mmCIF file of C-alpha atoms in Angstrom:
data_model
loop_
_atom_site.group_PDB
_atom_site.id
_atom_site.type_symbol
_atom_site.label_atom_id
_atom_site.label_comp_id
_atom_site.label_asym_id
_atom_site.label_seq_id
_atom_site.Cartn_x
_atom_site.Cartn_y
_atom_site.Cartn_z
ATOM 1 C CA UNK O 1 -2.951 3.183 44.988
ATOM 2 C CA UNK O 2 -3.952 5.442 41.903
ATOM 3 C CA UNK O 3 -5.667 4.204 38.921
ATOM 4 C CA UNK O 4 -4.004 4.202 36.204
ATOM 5 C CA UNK O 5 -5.270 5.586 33.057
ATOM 6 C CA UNK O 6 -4.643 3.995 30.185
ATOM 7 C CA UNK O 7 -2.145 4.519 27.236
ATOM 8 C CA UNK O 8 -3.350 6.611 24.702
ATOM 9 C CA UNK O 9 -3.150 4.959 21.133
ATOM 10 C CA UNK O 10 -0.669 6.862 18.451
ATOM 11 C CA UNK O 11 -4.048 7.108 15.825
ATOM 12 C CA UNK O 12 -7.466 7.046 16.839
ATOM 13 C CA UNK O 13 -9.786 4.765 15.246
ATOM 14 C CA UNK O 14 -10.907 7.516 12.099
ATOM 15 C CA UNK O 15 -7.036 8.457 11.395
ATOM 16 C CA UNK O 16 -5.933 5.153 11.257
ATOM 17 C CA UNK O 17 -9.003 4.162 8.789
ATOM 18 C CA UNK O 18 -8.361 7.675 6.852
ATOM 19 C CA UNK O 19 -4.351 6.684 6.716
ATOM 20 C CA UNK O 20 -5.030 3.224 5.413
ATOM 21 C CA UNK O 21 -7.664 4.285 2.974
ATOM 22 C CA UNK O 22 -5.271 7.014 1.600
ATOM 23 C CA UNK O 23 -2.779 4.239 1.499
ATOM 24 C CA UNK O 24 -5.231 1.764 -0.486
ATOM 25 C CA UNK O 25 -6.457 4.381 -2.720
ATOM 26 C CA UNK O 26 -2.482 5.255 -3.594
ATOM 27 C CA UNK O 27 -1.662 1.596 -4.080
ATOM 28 C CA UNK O 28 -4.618 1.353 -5.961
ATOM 29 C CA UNK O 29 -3.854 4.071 -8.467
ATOM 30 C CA UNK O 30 -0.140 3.277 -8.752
ATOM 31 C CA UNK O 31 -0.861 -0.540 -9.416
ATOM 32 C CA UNK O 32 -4.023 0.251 -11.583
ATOM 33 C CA UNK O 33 -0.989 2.794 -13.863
ATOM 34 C CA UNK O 34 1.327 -0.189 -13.796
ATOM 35 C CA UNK O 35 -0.849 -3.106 -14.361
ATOM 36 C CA UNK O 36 -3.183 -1.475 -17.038
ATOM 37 C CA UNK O 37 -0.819 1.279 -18.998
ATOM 38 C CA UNK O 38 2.664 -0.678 -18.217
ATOM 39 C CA UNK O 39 4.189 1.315 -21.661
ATOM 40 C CA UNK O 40 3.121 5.028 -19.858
ATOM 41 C CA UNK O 41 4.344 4.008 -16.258
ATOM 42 C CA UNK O 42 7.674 2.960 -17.643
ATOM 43 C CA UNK O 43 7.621 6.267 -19.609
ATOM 44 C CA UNK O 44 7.061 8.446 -16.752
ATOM 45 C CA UNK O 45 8.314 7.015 -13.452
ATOM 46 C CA UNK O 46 10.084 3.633 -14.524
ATOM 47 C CA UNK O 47 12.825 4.393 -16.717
ATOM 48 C CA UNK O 48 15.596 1.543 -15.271
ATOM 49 C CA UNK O 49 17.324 0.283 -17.919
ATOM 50 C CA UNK O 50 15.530 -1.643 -20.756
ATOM 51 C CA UNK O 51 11.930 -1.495 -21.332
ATOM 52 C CA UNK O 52 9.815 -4.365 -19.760
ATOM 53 C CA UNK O 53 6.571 -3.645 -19.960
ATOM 54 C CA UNK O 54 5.676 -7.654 -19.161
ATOM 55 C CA UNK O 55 7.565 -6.930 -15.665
ATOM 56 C CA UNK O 56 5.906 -3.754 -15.164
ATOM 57 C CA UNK O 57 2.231 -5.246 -15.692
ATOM 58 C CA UNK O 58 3.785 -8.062 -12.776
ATOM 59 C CA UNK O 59 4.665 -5.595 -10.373
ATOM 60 C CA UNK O 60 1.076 -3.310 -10.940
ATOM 61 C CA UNK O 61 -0.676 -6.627 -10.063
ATOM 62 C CA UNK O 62 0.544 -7.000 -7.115
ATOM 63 C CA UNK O 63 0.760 -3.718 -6.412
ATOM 64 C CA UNK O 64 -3.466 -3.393 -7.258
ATOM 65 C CA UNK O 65 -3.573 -6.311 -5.091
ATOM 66 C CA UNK O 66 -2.563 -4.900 -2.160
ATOM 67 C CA UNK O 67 -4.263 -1.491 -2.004
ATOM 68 C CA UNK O 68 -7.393 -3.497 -2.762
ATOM 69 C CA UNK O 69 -6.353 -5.521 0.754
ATOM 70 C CA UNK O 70 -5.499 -2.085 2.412
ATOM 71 C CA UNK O 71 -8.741 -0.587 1.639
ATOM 72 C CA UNK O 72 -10.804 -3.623 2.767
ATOM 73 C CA UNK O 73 -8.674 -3.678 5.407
ATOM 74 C CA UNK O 74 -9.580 -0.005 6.899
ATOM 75 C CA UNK O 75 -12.514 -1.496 7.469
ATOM 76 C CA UNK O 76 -12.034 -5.063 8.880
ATOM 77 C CA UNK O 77 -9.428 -4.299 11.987
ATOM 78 C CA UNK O 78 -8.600 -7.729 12.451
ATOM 79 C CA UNK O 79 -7.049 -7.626 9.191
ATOM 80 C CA UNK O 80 -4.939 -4.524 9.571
ATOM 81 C CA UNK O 81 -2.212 -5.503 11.040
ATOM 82 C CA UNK O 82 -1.492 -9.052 8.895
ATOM 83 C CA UNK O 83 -1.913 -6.725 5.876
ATOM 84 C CA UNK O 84 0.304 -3.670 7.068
ATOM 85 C CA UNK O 85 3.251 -6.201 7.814
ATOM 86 C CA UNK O 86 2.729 -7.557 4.004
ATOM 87 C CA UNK O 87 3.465 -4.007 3.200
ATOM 88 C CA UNK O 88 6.315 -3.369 5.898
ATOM 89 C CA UNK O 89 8.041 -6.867 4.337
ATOM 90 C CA UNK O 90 7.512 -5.747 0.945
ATOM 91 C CA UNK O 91 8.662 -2.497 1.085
ATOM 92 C CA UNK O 92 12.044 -3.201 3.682
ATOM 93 C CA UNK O 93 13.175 -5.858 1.024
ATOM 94 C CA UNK O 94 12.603 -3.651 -1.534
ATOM 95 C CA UNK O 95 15.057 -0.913 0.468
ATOM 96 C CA UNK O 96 17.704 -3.384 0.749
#
């Protein structure tokens, strides 16, 4: 019987850190924008109807919330996965 050698993972341990810090760092950015300049993000991305800079500030906060979580999370790989589904839930019921 030959041994079998095992699967090799999609990402290695440094692109999956580098992936989910670039993802942090974007979420980070975006939600910082939204959260901090609400009036400037609506200005240049936002522009859905009427102006609601209150809303805008709601979604940056969540939005800085969870790039904070996806940068700790590079780092803590029990917490990657939990965190990534947030994302995955977030951003499928956003699509629908």
């Amino acid at each position: 019987m030959e041994a079998r050698t095992p699967a090799r993972p999609l990402l290695d341990e440094r692109t999956l850190r580098i992936v989910m810090l670039a993802i942090g760092l974007f979420h980070v950015l975006l939600g910082g924008w939204q959260f901090l300049a609400p009036g400037s993000f609506f200005e240049h991305v936002g522009r859905y109807g009427a102006e609601n800079t209150h809303y805008v500030g709601d979604v940056g906060s969540f939005t800085l919330a969870f790039g904070i979580a996806v940068l700790l999370a590079a780092g803590r790989p029990s917490w990657r996965a939990p965190i990534l589904a947030l994302g995955a839930i977030w951003y499928g019921l956003h699509a629908i």
